[in-house]
Tab-separated table of C-alpha atoms in Angstrom:
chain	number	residue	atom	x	y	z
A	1275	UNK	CA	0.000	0.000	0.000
A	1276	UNK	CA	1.208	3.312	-1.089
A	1277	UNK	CA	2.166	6.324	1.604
A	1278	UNK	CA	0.072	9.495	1.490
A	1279	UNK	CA	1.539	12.593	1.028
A	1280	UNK	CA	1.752	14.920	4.645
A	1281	UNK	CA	2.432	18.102	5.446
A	1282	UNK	CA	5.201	18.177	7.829
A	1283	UNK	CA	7.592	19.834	4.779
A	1284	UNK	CA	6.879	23.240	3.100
A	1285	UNK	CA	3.130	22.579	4.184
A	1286	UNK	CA	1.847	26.588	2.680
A	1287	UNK	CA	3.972	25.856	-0.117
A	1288	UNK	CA	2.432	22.063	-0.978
A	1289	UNK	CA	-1.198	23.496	-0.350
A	1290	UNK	CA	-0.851	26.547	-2.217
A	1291	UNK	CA	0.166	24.759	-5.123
A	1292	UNK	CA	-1.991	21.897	-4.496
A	1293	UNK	CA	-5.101	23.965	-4.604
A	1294	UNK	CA	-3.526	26.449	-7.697
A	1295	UNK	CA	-3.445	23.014	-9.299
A	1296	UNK	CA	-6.538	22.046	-8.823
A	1297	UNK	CA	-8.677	25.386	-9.705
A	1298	UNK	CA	-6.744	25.644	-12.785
A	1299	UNK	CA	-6.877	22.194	-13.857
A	1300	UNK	CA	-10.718	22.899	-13.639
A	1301	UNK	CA	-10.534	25.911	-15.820
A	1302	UNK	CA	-8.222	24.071	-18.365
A	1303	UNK	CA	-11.669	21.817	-18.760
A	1304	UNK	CA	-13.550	24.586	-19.090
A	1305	UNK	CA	-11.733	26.149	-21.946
A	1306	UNK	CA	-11.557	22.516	-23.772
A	1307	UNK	CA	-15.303	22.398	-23.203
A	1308	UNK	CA	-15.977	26.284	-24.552
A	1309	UNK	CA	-14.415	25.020	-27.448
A	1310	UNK	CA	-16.743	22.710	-28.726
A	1311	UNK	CA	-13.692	20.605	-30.341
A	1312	UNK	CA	-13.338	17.410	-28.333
A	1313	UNK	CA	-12.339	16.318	-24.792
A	1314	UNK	CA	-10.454	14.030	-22.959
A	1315	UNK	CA	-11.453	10.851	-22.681
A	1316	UNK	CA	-12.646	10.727	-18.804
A	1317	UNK	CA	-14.733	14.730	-19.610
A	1318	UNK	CA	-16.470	12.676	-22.842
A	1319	UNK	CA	-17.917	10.013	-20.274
A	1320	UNK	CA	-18.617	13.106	-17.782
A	1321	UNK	CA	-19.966	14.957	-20.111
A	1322	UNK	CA	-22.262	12.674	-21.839
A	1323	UNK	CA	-23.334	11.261	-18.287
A	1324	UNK	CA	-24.375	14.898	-18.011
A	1325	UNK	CA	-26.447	14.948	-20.722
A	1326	UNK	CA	-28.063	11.561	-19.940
A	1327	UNK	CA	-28.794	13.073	-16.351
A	1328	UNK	CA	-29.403	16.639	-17.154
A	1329	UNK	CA	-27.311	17.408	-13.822
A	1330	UNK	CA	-24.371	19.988	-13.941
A	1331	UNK	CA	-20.858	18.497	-15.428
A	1332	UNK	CA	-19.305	19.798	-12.148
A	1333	UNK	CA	-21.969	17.237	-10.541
A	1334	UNK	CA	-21.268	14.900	-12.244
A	1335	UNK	CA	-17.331	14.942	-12.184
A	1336	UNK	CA	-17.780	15.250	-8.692
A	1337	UNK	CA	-19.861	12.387	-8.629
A	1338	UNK	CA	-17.662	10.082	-10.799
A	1339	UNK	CA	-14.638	10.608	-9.035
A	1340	UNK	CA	-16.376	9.802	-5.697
A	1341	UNK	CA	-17.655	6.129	-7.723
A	1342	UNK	CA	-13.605	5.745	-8.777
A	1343	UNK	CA	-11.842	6.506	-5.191
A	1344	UNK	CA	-14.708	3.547	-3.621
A	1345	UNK	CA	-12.792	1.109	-6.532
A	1346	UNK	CA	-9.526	2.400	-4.493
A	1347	UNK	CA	-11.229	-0.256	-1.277
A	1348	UNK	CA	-10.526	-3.387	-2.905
A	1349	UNK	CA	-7.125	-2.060	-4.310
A	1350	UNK	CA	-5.814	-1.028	-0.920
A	1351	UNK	CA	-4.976	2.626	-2.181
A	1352	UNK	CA	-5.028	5.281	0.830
A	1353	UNK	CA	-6.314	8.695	-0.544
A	1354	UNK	CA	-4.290	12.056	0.373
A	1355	UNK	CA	-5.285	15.205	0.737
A	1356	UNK	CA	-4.791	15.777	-2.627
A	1357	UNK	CA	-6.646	12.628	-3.465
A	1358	UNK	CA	-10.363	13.986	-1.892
A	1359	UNK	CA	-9.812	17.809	-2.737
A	1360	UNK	CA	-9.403	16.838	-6.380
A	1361	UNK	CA	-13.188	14.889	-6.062
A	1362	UNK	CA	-14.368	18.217	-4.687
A	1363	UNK	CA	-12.688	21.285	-5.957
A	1364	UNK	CA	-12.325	20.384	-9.799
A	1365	UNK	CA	-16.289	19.735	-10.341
A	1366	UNK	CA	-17.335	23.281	-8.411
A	1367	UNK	CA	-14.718	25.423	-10.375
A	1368	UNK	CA	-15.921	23.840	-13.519
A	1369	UNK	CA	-19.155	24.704	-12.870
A	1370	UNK	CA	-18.795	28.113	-12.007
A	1371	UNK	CA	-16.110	28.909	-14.785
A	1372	UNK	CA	-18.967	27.669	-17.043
A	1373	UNK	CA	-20.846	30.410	-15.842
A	1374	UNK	CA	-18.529	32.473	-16.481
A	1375	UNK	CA	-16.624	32.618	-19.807
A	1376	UNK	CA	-18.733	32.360	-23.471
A	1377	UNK	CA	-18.882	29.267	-25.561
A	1378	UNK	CA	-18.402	29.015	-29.095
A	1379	UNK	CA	-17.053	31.449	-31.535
A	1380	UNK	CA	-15.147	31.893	-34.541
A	1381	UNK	CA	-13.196	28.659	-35.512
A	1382	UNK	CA	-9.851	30.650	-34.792
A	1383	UNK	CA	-11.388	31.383	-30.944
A	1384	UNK	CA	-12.230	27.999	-30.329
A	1385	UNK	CA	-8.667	26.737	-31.677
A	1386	UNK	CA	-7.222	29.252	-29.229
A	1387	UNK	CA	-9.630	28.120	-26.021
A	1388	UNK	CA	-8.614	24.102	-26.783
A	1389	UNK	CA	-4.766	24.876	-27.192
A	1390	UNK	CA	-4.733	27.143	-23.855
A	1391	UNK	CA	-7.209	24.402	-22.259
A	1392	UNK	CA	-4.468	21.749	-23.291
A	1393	UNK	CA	-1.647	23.636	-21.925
A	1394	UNK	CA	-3.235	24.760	-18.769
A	1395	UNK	CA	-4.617	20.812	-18.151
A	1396	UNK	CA	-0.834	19.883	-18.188
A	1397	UNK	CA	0.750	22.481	-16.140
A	1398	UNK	CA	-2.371	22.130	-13.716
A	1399	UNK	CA	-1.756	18.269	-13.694
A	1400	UNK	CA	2.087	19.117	-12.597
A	1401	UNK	CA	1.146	21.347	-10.262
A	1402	UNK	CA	-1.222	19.091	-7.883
A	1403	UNK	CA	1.100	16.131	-8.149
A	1404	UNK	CA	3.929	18.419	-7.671
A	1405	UNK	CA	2.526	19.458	-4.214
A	1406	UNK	CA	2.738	15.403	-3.189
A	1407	UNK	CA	-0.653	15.413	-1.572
A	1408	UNK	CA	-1.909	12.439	-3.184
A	1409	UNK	CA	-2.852	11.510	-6.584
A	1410	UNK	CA	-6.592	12.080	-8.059
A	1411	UNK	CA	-9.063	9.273	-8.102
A	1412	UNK	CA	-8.330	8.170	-11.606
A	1413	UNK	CA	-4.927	8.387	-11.411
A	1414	UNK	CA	-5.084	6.348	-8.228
A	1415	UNK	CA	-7.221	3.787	-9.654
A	1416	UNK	CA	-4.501	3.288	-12.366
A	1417	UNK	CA	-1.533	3.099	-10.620
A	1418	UNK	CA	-3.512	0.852	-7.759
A	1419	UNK	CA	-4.219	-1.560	-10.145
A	1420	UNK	CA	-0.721	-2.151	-11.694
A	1421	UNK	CA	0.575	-2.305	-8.063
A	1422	UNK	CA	-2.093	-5.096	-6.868
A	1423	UNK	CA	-0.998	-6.764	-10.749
A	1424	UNK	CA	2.431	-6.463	-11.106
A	1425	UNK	CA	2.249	-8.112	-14.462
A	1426	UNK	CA	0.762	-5.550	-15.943
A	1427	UNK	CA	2.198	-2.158	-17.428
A	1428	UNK	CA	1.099	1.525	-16.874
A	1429	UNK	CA	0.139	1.895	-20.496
A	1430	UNK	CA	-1.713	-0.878	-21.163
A	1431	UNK	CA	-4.209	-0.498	-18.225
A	1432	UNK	CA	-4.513	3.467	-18.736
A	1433	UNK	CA	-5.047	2.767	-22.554
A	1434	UNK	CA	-8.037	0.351	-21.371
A	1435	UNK	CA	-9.469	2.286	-18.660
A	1436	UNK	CA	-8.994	5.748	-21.042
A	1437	UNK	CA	-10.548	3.778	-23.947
A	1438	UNK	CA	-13.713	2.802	-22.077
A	1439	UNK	CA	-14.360	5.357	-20.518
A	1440	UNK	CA	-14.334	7.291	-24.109
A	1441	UNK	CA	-16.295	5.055	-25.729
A	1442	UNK	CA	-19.181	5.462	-23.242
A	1443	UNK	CA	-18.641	8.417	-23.089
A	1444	UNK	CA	-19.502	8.875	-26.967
A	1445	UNK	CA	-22.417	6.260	-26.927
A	1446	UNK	CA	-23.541	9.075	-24.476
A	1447	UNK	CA	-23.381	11.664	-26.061
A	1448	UNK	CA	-19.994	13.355	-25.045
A	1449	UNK	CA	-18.207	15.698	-27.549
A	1450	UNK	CA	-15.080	13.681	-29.299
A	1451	UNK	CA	-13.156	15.175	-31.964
A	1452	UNK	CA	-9.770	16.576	-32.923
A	1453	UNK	CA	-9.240	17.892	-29.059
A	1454	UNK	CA	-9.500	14.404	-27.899
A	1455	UNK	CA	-6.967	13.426	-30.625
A	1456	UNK	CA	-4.482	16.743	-29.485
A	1457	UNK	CA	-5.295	15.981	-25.716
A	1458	UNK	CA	-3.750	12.638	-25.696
A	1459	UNK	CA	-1.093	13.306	-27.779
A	1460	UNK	CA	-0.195	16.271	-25.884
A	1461	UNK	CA	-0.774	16.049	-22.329
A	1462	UNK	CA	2.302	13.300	-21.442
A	1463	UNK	CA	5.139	15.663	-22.875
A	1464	UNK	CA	3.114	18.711	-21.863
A	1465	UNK	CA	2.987	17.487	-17.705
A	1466	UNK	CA	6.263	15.734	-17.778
A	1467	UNK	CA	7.814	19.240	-19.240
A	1468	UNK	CA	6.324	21.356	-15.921
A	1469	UNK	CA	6.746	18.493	-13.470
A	1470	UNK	CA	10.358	19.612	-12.479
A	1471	UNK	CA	9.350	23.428	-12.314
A	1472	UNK	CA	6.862	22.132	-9.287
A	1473	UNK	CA	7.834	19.210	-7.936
A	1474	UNK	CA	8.285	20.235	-4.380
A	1475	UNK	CA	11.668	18.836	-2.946
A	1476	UNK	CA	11.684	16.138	-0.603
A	1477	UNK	CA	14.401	17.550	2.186
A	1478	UNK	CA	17.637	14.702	2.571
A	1479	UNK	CA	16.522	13.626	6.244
A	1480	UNK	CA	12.597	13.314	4.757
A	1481	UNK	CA	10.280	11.073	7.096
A	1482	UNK	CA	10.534	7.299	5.959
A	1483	UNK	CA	7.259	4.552	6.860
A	1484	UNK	CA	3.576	5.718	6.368
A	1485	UNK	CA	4.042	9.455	6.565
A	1486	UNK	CA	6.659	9.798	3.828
A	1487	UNK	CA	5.477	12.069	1.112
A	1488	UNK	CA	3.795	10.715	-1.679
A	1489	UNK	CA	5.819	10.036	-4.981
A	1490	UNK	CA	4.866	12.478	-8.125
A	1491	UNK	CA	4.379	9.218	-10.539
């Protein structure tokens, strides 16, 4: 079983960045959904259970993370800090940013909202697993599997889960197009370029046992 992340170390640092993470990686959604282009795999599934449901996308982000960190039981995965703010703060920014900024456009707009929404996903990404609070739900779900199957590699059970997930997602009615192609092409270079502007540290005499920090992978 996998150490959460504490705050004994740079603790205003790790949440400030933590929560920075986390409000932008909701906005970063919010542009990719303004633009009406396509979205990444797990915001398809959310967004089409939306439209099945007719409740809020924030809702029902919240909702779907709080279904993926119960799958974390079975897997023996312990959720951080990081882990339960992602289930909350991501779907309540996303709702109120929708709010907020206009949809739609000229063609040239909506390029511009998916490319900043692409960039912003990845530095957001960096930014809350930087902090070493804890992974979010889907993450954790990933990673907890390949650690309870040893077998089994990284990319092969994301591809699966990511591939699912985007196929309901579509039978739904969630929005897949050239975004979803840019998204997954782009967000692996695009998080592992920011992860070493915020990884936080670990100090040389760091805590070992249950309360060392949690890993950025």
């Amino acid at each position: 079983m996998k150490p959460i992340g504490n705050l004994r170390y740079r603790p205003a640092r790790r949440l400030a960045q933590l929560y920075a993470g986390l409000v932008l990686y909701g906005v970063s959604m919010t542009l990719m959904i303004n633009s009406g282009l396509g979205l990444d795999p797990w915001d398809v599934f959310h967004q089409g259970l939306s439209e099945l449901t007719g409740l809020s996308f924030g809702t029902v982000t919240i909702a779907v993370g709080a279904l993926v960190l119960l799958l974390w039981i079975p897997l023996r995965q312990r959720p951080g800090l990081g882990t339960v703010s992602n289930v909350l703060v991501i779907g309540l920014v996303v709702d109120a940013t929708l709010a907020l900024l206009p949809a739609g456009g000229p063609l040239a707009a909506r390029i511009a909202l998916l490319a900043a929404g692409i960039v912003a996903n990845g530095a957001a990404t960096a930014l809350y697993l930087g902090a070493r609070l804890g992974p979010g739900p889907r993450d954790g779900l990933m990673t907890g599997y390949v650690a309870r199957r040893p077998g089994r590699s990284v990319r092969l059970v994301r591809t699966v889960i990511e591939v699912t997930v985007l196929a309901l997602g579509w039978l739904l009615g969630g929005t897949v197009g050239v975004g979803t192609v840019a998204y997954a092409l782009a967000i692996g270079p695009l998080t592992q370029a920011f992860l070493p502007l915020f990884t936080v540290a670990e100090p040389d005499n760091r805590p070992q046992g249950p309360l060392a920090p949690l890993p950025a992978s």
